[in-house]
Short mmCIF file of C-alpha atoms and ligand atoms in Angstrom, two decimals:
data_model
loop_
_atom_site.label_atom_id
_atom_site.label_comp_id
_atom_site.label_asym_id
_atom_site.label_seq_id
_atom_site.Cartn_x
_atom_site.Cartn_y
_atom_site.Cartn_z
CA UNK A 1 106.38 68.55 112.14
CA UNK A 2 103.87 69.07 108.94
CA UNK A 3 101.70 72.42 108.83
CA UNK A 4 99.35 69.90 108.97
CA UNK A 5 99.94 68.90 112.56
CA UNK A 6 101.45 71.88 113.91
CA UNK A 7 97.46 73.28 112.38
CA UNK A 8 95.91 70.59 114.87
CA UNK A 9 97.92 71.24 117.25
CA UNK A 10 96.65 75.12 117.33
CA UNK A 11 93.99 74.42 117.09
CA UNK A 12 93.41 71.81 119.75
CA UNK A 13 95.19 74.16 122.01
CA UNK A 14 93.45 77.47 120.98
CA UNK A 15 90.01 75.97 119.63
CA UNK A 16 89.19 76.86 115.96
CA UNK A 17 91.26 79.33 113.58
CA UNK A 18 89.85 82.07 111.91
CA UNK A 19 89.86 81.68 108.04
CA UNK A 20 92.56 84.76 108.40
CA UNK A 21 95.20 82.63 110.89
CA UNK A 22 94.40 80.07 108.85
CA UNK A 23 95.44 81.38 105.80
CA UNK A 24 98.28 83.78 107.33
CA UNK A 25 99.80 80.11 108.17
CA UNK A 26 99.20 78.29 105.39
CA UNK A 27 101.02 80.90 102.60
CA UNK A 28 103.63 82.46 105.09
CA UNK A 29 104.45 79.81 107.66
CA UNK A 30 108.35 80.71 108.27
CA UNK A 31 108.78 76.97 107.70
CA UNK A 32 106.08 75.56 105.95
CA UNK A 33 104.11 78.63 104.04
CA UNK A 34 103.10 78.49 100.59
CA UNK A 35 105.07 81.84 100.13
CA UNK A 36 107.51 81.00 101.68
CA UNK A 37 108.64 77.63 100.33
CA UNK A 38 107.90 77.87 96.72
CA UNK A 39 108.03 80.22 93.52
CA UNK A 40 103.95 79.57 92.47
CA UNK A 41 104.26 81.00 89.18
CA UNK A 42 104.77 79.94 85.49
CA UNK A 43 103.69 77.37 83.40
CA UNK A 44 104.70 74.56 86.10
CA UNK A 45 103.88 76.49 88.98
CA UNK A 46 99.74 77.12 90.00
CA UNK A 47 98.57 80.19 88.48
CA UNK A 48 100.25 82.69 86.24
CA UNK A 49 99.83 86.59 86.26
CA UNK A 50 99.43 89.59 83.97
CA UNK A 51 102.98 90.42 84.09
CA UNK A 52 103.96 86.22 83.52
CA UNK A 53 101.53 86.53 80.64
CA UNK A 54 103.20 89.28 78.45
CA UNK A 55 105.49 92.18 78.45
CA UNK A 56 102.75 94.23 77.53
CA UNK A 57 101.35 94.77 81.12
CA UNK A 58 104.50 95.92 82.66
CA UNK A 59 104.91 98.51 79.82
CA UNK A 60 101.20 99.82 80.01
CA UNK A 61 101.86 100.49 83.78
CA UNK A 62 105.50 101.53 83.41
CA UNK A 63 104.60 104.38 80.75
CA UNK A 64 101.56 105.48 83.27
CA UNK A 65 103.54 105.88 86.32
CA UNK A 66 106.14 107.63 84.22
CA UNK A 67 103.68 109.79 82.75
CA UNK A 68 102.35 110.59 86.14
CA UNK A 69 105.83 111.43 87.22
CA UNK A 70 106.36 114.47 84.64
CA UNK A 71 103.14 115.17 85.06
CA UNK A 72 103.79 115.97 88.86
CA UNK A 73 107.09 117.55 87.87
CA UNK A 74 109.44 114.79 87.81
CA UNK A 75 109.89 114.88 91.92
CA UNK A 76 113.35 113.58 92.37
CA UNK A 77 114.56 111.22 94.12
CA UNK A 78 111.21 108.65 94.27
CA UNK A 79 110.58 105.59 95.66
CA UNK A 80 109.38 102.87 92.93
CA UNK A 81 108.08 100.42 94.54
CA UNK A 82 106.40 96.89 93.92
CA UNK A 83 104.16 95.03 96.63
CA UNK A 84 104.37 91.23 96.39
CA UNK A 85 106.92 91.18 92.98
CA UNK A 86 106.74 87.50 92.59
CA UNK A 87 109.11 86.80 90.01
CA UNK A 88 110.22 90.62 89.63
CA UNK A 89 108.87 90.58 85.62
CA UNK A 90 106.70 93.41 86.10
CA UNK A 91 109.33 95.86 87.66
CA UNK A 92 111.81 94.50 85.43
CA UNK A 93 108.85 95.50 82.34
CA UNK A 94 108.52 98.81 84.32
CA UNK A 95 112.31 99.36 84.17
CA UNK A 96 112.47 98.36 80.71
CA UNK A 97 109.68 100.22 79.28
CA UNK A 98 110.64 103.84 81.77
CA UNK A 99 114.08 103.46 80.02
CA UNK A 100 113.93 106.18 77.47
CA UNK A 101 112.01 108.81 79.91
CA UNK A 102 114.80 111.33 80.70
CA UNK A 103 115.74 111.36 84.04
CA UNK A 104 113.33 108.48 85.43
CA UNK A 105 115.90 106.08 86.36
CA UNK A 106 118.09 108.26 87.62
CA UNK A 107 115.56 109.29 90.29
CA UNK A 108 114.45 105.94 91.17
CA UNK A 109 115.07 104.13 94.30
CA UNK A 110 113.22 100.90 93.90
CA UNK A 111 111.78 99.26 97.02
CA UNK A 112 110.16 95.84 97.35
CA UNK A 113 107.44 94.89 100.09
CA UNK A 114 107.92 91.28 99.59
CA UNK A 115 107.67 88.41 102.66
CA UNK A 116 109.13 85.29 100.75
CA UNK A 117 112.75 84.64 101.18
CA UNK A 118 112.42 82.28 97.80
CA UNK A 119 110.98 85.03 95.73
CA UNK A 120 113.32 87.55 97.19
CA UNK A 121 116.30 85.38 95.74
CA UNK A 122 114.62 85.52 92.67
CA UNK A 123 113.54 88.76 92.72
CA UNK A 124 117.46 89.71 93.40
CA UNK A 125 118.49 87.74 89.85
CA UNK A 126 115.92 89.70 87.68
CA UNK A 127 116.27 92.83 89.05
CA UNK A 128 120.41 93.37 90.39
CA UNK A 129 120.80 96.28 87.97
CA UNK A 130 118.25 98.13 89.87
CA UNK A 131 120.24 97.53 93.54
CA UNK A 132 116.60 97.22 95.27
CA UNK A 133 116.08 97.29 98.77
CA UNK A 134 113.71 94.92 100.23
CA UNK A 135 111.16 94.97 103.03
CA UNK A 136 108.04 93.40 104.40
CA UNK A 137 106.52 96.20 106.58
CA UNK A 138 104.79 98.54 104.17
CA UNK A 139 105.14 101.36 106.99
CA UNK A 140 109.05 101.08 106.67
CA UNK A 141 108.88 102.63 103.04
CA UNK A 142 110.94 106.04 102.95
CA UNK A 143 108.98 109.18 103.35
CA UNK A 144 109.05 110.60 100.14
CA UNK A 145 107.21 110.49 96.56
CA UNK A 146 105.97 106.97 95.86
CA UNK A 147 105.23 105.42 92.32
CA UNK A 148 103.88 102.19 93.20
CA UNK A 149 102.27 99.04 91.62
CA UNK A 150 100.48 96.23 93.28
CA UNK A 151 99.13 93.31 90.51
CA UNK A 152 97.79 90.19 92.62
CA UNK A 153 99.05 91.39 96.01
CA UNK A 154 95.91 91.97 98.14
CA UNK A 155 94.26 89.04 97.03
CA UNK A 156 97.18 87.30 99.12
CA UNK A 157 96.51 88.60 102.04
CA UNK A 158 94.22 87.16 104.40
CA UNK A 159 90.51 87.29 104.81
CA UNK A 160 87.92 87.12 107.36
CA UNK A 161 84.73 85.32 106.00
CA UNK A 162 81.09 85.92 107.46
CA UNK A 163 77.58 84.66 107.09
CA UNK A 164 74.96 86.76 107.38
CA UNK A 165 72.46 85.20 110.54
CA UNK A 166 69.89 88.05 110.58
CA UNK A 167 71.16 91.46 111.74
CA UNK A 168 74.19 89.39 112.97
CA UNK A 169 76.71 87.26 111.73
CA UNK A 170 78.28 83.68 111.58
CA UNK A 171 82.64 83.69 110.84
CA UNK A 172 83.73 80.82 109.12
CA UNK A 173 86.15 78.92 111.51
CA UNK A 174 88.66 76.36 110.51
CA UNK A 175 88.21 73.34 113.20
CA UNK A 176 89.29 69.41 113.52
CA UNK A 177 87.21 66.34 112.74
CA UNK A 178 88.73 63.24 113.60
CA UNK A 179 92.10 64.22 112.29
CA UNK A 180 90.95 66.43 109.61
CA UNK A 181 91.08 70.36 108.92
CA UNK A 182 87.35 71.20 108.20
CA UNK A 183 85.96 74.69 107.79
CA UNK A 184 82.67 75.57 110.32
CA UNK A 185 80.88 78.59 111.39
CA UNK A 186 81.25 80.40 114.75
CA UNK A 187 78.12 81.02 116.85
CA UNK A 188 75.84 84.53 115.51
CA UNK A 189 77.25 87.71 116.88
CA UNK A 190 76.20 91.49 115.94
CA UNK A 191 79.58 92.89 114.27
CA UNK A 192 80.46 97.00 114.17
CA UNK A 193 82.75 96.67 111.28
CA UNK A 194 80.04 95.14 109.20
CA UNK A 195 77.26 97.73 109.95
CA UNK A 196 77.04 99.26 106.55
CA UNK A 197 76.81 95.27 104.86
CA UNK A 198 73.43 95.44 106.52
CA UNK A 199 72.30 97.32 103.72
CA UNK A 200 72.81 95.25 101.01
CA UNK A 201 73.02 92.07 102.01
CA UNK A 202 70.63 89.57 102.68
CA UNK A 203 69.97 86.07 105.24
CA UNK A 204 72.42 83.97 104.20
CA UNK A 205 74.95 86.05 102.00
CA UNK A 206 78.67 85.45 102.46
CA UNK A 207 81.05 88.81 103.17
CA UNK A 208 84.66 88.71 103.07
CA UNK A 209 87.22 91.31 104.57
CA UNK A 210 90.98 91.62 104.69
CA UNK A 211 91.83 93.33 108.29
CA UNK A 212 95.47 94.10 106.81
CA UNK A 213 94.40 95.73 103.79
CA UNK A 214 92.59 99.39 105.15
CA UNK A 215 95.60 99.64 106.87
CA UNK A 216 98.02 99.22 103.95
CA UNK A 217 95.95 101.80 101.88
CA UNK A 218 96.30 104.01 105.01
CA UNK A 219 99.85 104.13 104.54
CA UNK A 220 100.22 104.47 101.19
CA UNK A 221 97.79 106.63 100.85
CA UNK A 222 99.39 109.05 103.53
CA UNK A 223 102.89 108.98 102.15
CA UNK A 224 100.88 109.89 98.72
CA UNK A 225 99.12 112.97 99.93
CA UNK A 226 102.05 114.38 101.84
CA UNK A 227 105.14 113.79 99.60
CA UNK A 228 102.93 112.84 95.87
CA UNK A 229 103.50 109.94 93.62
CA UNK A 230 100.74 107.61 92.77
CA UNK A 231 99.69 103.54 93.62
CA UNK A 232 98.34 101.52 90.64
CA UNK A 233 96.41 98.44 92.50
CA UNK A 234 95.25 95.22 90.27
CA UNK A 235 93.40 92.66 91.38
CA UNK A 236 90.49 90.89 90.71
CA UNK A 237 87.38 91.48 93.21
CA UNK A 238 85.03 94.18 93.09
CA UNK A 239 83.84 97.18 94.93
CA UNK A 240 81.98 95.32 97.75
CA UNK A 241 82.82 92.00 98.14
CA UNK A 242 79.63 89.63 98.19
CA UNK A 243 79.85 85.97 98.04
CA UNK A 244 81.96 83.40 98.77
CA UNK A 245 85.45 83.76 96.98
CA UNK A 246 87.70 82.10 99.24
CA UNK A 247 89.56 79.53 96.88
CA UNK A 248 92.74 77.86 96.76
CA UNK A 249 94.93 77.22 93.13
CA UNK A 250 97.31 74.37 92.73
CA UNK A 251 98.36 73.39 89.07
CA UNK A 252 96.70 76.05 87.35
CA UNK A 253 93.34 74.00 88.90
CA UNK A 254 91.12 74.80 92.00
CA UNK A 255 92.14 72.55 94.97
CA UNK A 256 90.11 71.70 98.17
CA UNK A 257 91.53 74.59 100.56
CA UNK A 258 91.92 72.71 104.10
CA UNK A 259 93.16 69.12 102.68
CA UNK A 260 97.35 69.39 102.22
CA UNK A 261 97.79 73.24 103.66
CA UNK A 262 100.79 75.09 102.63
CA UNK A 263 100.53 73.22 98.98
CA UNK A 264 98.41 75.89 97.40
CA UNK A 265 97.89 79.21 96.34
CA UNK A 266 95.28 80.78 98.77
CA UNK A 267 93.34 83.50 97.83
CA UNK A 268 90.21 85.96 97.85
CA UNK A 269 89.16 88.58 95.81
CA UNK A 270 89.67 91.96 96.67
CA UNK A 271 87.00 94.55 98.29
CA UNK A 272 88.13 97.98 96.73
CA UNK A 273 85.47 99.85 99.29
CA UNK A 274 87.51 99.73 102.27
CA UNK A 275 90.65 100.01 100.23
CA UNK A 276 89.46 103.30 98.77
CA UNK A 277 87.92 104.72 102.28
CA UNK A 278 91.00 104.03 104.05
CA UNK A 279 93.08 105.89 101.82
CA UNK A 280 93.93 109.91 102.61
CA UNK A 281 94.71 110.60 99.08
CA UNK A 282 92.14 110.36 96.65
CA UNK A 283 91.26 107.73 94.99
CA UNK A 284 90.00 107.18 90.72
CA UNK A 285 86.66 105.60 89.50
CA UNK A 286 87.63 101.49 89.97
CA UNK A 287 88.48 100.36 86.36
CA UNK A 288 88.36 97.20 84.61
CA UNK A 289 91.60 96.24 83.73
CA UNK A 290 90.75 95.87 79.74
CA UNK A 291 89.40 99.50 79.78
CA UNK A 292 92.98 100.96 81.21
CA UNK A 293 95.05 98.69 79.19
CA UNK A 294 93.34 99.92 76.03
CA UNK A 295 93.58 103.85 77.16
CA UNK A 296 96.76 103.51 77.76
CA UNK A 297 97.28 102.16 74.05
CA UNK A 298 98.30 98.13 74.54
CA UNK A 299 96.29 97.72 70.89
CA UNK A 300 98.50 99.47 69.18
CA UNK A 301 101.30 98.34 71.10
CA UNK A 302 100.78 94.81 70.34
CA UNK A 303 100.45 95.54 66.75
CA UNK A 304 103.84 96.78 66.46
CA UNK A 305 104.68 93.73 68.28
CA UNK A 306 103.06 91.47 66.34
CA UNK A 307 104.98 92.80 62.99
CA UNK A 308 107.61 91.17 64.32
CA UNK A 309 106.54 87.97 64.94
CA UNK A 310 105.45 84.43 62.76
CA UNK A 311 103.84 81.21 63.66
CA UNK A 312 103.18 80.24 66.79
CA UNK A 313 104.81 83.20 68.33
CA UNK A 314 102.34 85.15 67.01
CA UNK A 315 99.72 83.04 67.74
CA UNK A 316 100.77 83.04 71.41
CA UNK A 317 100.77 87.09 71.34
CA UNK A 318 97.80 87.77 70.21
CA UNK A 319 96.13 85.24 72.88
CA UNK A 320 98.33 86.96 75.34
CA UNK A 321 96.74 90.35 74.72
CA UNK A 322 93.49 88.91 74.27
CA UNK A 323 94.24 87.29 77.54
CA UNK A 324 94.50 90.37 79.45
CA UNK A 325 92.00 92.82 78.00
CA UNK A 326 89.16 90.49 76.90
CA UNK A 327 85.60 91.07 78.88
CA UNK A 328 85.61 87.38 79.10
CA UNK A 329 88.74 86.48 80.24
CA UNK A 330 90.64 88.73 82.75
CA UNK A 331 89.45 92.35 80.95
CA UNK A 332 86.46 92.65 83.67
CA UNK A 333 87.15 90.64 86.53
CA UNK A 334 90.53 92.51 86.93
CA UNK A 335 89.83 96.13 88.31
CA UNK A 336 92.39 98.81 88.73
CA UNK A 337 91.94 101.65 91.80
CA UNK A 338 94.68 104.47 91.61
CA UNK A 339 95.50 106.36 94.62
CA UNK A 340 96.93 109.96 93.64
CA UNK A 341 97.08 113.42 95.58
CA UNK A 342 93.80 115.60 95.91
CA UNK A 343 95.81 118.53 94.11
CA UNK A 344 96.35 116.41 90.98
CA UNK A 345 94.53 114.33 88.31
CA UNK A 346 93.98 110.64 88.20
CA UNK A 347 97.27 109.01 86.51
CA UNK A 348 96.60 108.19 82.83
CA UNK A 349 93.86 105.99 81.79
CA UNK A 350 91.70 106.38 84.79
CA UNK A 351 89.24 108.85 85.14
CA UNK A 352 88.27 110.54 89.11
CA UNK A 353 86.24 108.76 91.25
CA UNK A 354 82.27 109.87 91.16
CA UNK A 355 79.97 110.85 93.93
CA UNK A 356 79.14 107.39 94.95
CA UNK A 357 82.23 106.10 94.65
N1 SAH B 1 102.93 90.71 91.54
C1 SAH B 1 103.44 89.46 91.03
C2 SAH B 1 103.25 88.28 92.01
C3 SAH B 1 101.87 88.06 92.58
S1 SAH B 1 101.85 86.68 93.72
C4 SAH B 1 102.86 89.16 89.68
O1 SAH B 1 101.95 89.88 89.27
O2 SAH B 1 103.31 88.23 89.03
C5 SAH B 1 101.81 87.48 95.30
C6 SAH B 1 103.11 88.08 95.74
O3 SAH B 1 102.92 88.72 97.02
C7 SAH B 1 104.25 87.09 95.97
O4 SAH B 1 105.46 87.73 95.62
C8 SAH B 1 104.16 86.83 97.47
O5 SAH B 1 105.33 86.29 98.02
C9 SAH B 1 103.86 88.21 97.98
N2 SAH B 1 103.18 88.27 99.29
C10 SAH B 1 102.11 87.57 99.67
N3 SAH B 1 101.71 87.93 100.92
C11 SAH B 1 102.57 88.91 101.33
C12 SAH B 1 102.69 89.69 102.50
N4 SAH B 1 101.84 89.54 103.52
N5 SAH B 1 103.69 90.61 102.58
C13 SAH B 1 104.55 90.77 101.53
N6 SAH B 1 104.48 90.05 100.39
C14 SAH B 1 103.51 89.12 100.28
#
């Protein structure tokens, strides 16, 4: 059976999904998912990431968490960990680029929080020198110091989508039409959890939430404050979510969401608020991406890169940096939120979170 049927199926038994069972079937299906059955990146895959782009990202956030190792006192041993690795080029940059900091990889025990059996293969290939253990329960990380990363995870997981209907709200449902997936909206109803969207939101106005995500920052967040470390978390999104943002990527394109599920990337972006509130430790001002990749010094890090290089390799360097840092390309839609104990500073290139925030 298709996801396709096995979807009408559901939902003729169940009545409509959720845009969040939707989309939990459609990328991790044990048979069918997204996730599951395919490796989406590179150039003949659907989308590509910061890490797939150049080496460049991987280093910048290597050389932070380092920093923010020795800067704790080098706590050893540590968990490094990676949510959602993909392809595993990011820890394998972060491996790479941590090399030469004395006693780093030595106290390293790298964990992966990854749910696709395809990527986990591949993940095994990149990164064998590093022995990593894998899981996909974020609560079954060791208690101890954890140095984490987390580029394009959240925006994987999925979202609940509501319409604001005066002081109460509409959820997008998926449904069937003839033999069709087609989103709808659920009757109004008043909703606790989206009290304080009262306030800025008008009739009409789309809100998105991720009901795994608080509870992944609680976690992290916890094992942070008791046993220190840091999480580095890039995505794009903002710090409330407003508007509709619910898209699906195949071929580097946007694709209709509910026509061929479990063929494309689905995503959302990511609401840093409830991230940020749900986390015990504290938390650092929400950064664009450009700003914290040019603290941390990738401009003068892809200069010495670029001495080495001619032609179109060069050519293809400096668009990669340009790529990742420029307002108008992923420099300001990509934000970075650190979580870090209360009894130490924000890790490098991030300054502390203000009153508001
Ligand atoms: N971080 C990588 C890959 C991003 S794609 C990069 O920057 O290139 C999203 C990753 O998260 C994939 O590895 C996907 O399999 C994984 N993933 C998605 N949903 C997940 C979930 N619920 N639990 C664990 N891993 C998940």
């Amino acid at each position: 059976m298709s996801l396709r049927e096995h979807l009408l199926r559901r939902i003729a038994a169940e009545g409509p999904l959720t845009l969040a069972e939707y989309m939990g079937e459609c990328l991790l299906n044990p048979a069918h998912g997204y996730y599951t059955t395919h490796d989406p990146l590179g150039a003949a895959g659907d989308f590509t990431t910061a890490p797939e782009i150049s080496q460049m990202f991987g280093e910048m956030l290597g050389l932070c968490l380092a920093q923010t190792w020795l800067d704790q006192g080098a706590p050893a041993p540590f968990a490094l960990v990676e949510l959602g690795p993909g392809r595993g080029t990011l820890m394998a940059d972060i491996l790479r680029a941590t090399r030469a900091v004395p006693g780093f990889r030595a106290a390293a025990q790298v964990h992966l929080v990854e749910a696709s059996r395809a990527l986990r293969a591949r993940q095994a290939e990149v990164l064998a020198e590093a022995a990593p253990v894998w899981t996909d329960d974020v609560g079954a990380l060791p208690e101890m110091p954890l140095f984490l990363v987390a580029n394009e995870f959240f925006d994987a997981l999925p979202i609940r989508q509501f319409h604001r209907d005066g002081s109460a709200w509409r959820e997008t449902v998926v449904g069937v039409e003839g033999d069709a997936l087609r989103p709808g909206l659920a009757p109004p109803a008043p909703l606790e959890m989206l009290a304080h969207r009262l306030e800025d939101t008008a009739e009409g106005d789309v809100v998105e939430l991720c009901p795994a995500a608080p509870t992944i920052a609680r976690m992290l967040g916890a094992r942070i404050e008791q046993h220190g470390g840091a999480a580095l978390i890039v995505d794009y999104g903002d710090w409330r979510s407003l508007g509709d943002t619910f898209q699906a990527m195949r071929g580097h394109g946007t694709a209709d969401p509910f026509a061929e599920p479990g063929t494309a990337d689905l995503t959302a972006h990511v609401d840093f608020e409830p991230l940020a509130t749900a986390t015990a430790s504290a938390h650092s001002l929400l950064t664009p991406q450009g700003v914290f990749l040019e603290r941390l010094g990738i401009t003068a890090r892809a200069e010495r890169l670029a001495a080495g290089l001619t032609g179109a390799a060069l050519e293809s360097h400096v668009a990669a940096h340009r790529r990742l840092t420029h307002p108008h390309e992923m420099g300001t839609l990509f934000k970075v939120l650190a979580f870090h104990p209360h009894t130490t500073a924000p890790p490098p290139g991030l300054e502390p979170a203000g009153p508001r925030e």
